Coordinates of C-alpha atoms in Angstrom, one line a residue:
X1 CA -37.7 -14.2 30.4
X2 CA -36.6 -17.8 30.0
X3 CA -35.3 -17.2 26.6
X4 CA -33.3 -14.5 27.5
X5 CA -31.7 -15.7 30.4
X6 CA -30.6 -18.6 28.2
X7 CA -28.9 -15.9 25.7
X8 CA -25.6 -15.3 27.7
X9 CA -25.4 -19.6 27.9
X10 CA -26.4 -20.0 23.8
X11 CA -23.3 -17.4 23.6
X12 CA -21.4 -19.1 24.9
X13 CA -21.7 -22.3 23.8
X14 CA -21.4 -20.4 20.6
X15 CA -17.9 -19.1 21.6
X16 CA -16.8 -22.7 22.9
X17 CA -17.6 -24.1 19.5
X18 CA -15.5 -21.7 18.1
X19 CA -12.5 -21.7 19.4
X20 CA -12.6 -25.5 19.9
X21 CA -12.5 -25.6 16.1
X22 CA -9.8 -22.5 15.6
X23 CA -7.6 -25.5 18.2
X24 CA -7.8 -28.3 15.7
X25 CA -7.5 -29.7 12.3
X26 CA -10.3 -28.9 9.9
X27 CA -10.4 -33.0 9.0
X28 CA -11.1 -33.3 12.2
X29 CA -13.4 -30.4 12.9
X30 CA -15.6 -31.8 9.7
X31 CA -15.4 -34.7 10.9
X32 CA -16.8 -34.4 14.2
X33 CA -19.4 -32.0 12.7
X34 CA -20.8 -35.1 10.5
X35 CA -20.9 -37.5 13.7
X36 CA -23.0 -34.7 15.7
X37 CA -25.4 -34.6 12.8
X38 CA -25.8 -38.2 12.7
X39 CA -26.4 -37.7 16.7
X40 CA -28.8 -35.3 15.4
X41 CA -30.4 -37.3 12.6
X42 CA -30.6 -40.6 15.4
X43 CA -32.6 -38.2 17.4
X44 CA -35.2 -37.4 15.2
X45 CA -34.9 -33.6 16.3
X46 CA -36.6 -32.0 12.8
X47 CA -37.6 -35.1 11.5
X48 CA -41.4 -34.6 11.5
X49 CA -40.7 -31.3 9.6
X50 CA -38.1 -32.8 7.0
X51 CA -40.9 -35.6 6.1
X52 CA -44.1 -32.9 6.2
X53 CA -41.9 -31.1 3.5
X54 CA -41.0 -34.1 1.7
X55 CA -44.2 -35.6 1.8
X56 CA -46.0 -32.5 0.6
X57 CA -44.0 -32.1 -2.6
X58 CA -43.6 -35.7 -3.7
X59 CA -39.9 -35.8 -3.4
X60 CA -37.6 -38.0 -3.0
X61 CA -39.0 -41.2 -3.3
X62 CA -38.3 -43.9 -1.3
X63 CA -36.3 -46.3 -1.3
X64 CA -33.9 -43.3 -1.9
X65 CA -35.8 -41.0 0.7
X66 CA -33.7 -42.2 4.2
X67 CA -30.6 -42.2 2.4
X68 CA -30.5 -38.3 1.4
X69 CA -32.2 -37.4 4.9
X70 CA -29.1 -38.9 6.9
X71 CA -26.5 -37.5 4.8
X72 CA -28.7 -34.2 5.4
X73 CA -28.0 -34.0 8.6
X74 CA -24.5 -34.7 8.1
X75 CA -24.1 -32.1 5.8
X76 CA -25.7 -29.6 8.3
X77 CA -22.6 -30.9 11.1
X78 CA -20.5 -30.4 8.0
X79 CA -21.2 -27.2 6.9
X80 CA -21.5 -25.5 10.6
X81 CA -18.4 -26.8 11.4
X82 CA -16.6 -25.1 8.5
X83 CA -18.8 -21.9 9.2
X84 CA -17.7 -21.7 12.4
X85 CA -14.2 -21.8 12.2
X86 CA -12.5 -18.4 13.2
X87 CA -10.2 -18.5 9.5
X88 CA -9.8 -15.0 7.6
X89 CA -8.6 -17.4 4.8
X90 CA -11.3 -19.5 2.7
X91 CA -11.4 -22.9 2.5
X92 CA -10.2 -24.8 -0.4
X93 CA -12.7 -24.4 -3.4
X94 CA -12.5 -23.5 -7.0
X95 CA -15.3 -21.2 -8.8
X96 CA -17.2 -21.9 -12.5
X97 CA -18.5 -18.5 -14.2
X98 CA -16.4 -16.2 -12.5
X99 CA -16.4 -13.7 -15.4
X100 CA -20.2 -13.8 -15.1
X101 CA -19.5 -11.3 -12.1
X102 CA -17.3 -8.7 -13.8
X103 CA -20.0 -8.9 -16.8
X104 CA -22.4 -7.6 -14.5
X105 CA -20.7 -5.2 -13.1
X106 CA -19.3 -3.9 -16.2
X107 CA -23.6 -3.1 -16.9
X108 CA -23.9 -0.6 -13.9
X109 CA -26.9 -1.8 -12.6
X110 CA -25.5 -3.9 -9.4
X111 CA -25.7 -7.4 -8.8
X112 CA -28.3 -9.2 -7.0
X113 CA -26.7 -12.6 -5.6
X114 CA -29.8 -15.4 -5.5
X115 CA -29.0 -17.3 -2.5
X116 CA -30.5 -20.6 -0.7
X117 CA -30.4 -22.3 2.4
X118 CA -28.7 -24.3 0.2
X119 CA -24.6 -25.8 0.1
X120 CA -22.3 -23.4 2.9
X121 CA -24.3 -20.1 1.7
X122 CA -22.2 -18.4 4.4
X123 CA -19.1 -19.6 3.6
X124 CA -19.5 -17.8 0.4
X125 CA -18.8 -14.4 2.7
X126 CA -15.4 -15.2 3.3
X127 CA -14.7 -16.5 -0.5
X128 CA -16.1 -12.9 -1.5
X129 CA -16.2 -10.7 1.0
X130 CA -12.4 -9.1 0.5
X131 CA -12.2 -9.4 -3.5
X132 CA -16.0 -7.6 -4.1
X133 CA -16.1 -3.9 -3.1
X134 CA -19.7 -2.9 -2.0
X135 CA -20.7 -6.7 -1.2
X136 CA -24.0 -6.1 1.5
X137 CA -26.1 -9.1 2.7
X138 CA -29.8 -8.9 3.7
X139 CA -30.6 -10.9 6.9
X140 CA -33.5 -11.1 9.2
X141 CA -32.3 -10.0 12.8
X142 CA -31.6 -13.2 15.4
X143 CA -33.2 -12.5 18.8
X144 CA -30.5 -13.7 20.7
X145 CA -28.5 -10.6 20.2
X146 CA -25.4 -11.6 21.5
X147 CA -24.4 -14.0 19.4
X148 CA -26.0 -12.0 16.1
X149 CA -23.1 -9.2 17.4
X150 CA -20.9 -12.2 17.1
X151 CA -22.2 -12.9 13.8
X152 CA -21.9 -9.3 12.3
X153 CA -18.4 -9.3 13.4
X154 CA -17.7 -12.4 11.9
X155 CA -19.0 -11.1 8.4
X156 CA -17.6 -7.8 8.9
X157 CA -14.0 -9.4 9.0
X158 CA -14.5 -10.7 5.7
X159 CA -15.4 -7.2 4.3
X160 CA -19.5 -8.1 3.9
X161 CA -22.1 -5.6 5.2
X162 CA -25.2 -6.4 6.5
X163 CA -28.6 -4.8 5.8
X164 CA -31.3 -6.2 8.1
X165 CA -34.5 -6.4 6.7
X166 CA -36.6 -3.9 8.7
X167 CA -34.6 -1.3 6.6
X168 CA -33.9 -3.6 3.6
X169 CA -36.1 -2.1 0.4
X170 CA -34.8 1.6 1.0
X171 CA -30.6 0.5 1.7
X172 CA -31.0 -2.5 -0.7
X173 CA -32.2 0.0 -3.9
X174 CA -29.3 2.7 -3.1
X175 CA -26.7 -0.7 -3.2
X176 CA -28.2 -1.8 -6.1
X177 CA -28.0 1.8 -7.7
X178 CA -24.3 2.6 -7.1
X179 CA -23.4 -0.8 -8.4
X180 CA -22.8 -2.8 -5.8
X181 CA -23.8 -6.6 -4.7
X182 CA -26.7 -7.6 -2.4
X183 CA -26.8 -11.4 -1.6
X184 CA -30.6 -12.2 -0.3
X185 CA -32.1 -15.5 0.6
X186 CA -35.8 -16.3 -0.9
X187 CA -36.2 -19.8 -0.1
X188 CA -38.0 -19.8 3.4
X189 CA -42.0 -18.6 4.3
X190 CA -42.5 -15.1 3.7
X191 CA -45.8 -14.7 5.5
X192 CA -47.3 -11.0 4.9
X193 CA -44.0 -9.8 2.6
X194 CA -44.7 -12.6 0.5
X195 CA -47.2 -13.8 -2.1
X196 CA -47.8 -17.4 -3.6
X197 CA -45.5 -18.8 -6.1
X198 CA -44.3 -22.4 -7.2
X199 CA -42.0 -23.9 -5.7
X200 CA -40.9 -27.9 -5.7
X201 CA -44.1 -27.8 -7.9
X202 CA -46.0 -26.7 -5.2
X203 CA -47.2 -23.4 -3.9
X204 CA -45.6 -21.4 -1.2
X205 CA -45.1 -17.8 0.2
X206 CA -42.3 -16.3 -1.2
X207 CA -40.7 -12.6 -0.7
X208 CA -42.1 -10.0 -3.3
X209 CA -39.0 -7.5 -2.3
X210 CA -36.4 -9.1 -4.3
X211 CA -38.8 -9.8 -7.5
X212 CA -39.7 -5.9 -7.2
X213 CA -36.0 -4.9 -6.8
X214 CA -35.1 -7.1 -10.1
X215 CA -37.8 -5.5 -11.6
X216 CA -37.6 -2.0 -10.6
X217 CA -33.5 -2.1 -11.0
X218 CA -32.9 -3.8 -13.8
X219 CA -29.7 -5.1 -12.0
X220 CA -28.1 -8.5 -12.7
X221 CA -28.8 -11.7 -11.0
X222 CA -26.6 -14.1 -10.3
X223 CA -28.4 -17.2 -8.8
X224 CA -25.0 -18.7 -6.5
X225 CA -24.4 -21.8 -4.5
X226 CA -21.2 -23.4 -2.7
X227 CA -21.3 -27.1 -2.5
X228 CA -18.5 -29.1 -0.5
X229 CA -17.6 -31.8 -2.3
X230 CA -15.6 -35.4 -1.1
X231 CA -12.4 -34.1 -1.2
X232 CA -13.5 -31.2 1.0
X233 CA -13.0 -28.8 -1.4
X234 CA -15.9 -26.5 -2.5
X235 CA -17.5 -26.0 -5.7
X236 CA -19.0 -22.6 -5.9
X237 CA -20.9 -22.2 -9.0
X238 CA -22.3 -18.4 -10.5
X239 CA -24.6 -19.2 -12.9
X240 CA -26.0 -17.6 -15.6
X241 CA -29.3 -16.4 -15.5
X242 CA -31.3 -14.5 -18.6
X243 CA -34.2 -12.4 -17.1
X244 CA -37.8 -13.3 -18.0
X245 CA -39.7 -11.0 -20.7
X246 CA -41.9 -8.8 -18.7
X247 CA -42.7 -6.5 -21.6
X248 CA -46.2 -5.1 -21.2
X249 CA -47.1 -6.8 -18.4
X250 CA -48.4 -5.2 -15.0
X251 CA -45.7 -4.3 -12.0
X252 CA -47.3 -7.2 -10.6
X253 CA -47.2 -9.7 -13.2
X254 CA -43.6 -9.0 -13.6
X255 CA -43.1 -9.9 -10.0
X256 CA -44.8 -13.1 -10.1
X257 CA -42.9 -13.7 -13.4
X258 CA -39.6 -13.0 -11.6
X259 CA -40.7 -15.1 -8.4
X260 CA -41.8 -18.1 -10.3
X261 CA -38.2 -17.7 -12.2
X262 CA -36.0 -17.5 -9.2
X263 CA -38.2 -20.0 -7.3
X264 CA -37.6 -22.4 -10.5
X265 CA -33.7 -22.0 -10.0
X266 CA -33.8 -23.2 -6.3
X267 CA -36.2 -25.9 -7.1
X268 CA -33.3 -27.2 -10.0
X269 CA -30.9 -27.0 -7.4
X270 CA -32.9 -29.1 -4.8
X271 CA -33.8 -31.5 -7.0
X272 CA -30.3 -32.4 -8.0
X273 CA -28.6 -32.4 -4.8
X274 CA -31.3 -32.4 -2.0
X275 CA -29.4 -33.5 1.0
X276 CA -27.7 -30.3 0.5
X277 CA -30.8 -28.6 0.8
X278 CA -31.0 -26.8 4.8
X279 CA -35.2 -25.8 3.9
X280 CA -36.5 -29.5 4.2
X281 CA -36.3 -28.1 8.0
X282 CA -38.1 -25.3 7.3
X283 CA -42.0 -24.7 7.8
X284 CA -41.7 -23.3 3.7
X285 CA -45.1 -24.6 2.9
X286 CA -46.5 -23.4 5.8
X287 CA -50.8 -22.6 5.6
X288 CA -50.4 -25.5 2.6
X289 CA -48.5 -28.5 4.3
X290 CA -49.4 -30.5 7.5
X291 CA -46.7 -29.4 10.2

């Protein structure tokens, strides 16, 4: 009962935020999003988490470690700030591999976007959203459902549906069959719709549904990422992904194949540029790490 009479105030909060940042500069709105991450990152709020994660995989090592874990948190101020922002315009950014996407398409077996809590991955809406037709996103439903209205509208302006999980398999294989583009994140614990992959070198639960779709499909994938860089701007990157050979192998030898692929992309990512990485404050090794 708590929790929900604290909806209506998380709301609008929520609301405040935005139109506080609609009222000034975007210098300044990034700006003050980086100082309320430091207030964050001063406060320790996550910290046990970030270290359990860091900890279990071995990475990064110190004396590098507290360096990356305050710009983390910065980059979370950072990145919400910019999300936030009620703009039906994109920020600056340019994009590598852009061809990559009309390649796909041109195939006819839709596009499966591999996404991470990694870089503004929902920034990538508004960058997207009006210049792909058919451009869905699977999400997992908030509880407070007040601000996940607010949230569907806010993606909805930019011309991106969104398919929530409970009814994803079904709504995902008929996008994926009329040649359309479904963006899915795969980097957080999976629980029961998962099975063990690596991940960071370790072991983790991670969702079978988007292997199996991969598999099943045939469609594209297109393993994506938006990083801001120090100018502001954003680099969005499409990369280029060659599928694994599952040739005689079982359905579910493919899927682990595919999992351990896409799970091997992410873990690239992370270990390049891991204070852009949002999972370190995630329970991802959950059942394997000490939490």
């Amino acid at each position: 009962m708590k929790k929900t009479l604290a909806y209506p105030a998380e709301y609008g909060i929520v609301r405040l935020v935005e139109t506080s940042a609609h009222l000034l500069p975007r210098s300044l709105t990034l700006a003050l999003g980086a100082s309320a991450g430091t207030l964050l990152y001063r406060s320790g709020v996550y910290r046990k988490i970030v270290m359990a994660n860091m900890n279990h995989v071995g990475f990064p090592a110190e004396p590098s470690r507290e360096e990356i874990i305050r710009k983390l948190y910065r980059n979370v101020g950072r990145y919400f700030a910019d999300f936030i922002r009620p703009s039906q315009s994109p920020p600056p950014h340019s994009i590598e591999n852009y061809e990559r996407v009309d390649s796909l398409f041109g195939e006819g077996k839709g596009i499966l976007v591999l996404l991470g809590h990694f870089g503004n991955w929902e920034i990538l809406a508004t960058i997207f959203g009006r210049s792909i037709d058919k451009l869905n996103v699977i999400a997992k439903p908030m509880k407070n459902t007040m601000v996940q209205e607010w949230l569907d509208r806010k993606r909805a302006s930019t011309g991106v549906q969104t398919i929530y999980t409970r009814q994803a398999l079904r709504k995902s294989l008929g996008v994926l069959r009329s040649n359309g583009m479904l963006a899915v994140l795969i980097d957080q614990y999976a629980g029961t719709e998962g099975s063990p992959a690596p991940f960071l070198g370790k072991e983790a639960s991670t969702i079978r549904a988007v292997a199996y779709l991969t598999h099943k499909t045939g469609c594209g994938v297109l393993p994506t990422w938006a990083l801001m860089q120090e100018d502001r701007t954003y680099r969005v990157m499409l990369q280029t992904l060659q599928p694994p050979v599952t040739r005689g192998m079982t359905t579910e030898e493919a899927v682990a194949a595919y999992q351990k692929q896409h799970n091997d992309i992410l873990s690239e990512w992370i270990r390049e540029y891991p204070e852009h990485w949002f999972g370190w404050f995630h329970k991802r090794f959950r059942k394997y790490a000490r939490y």
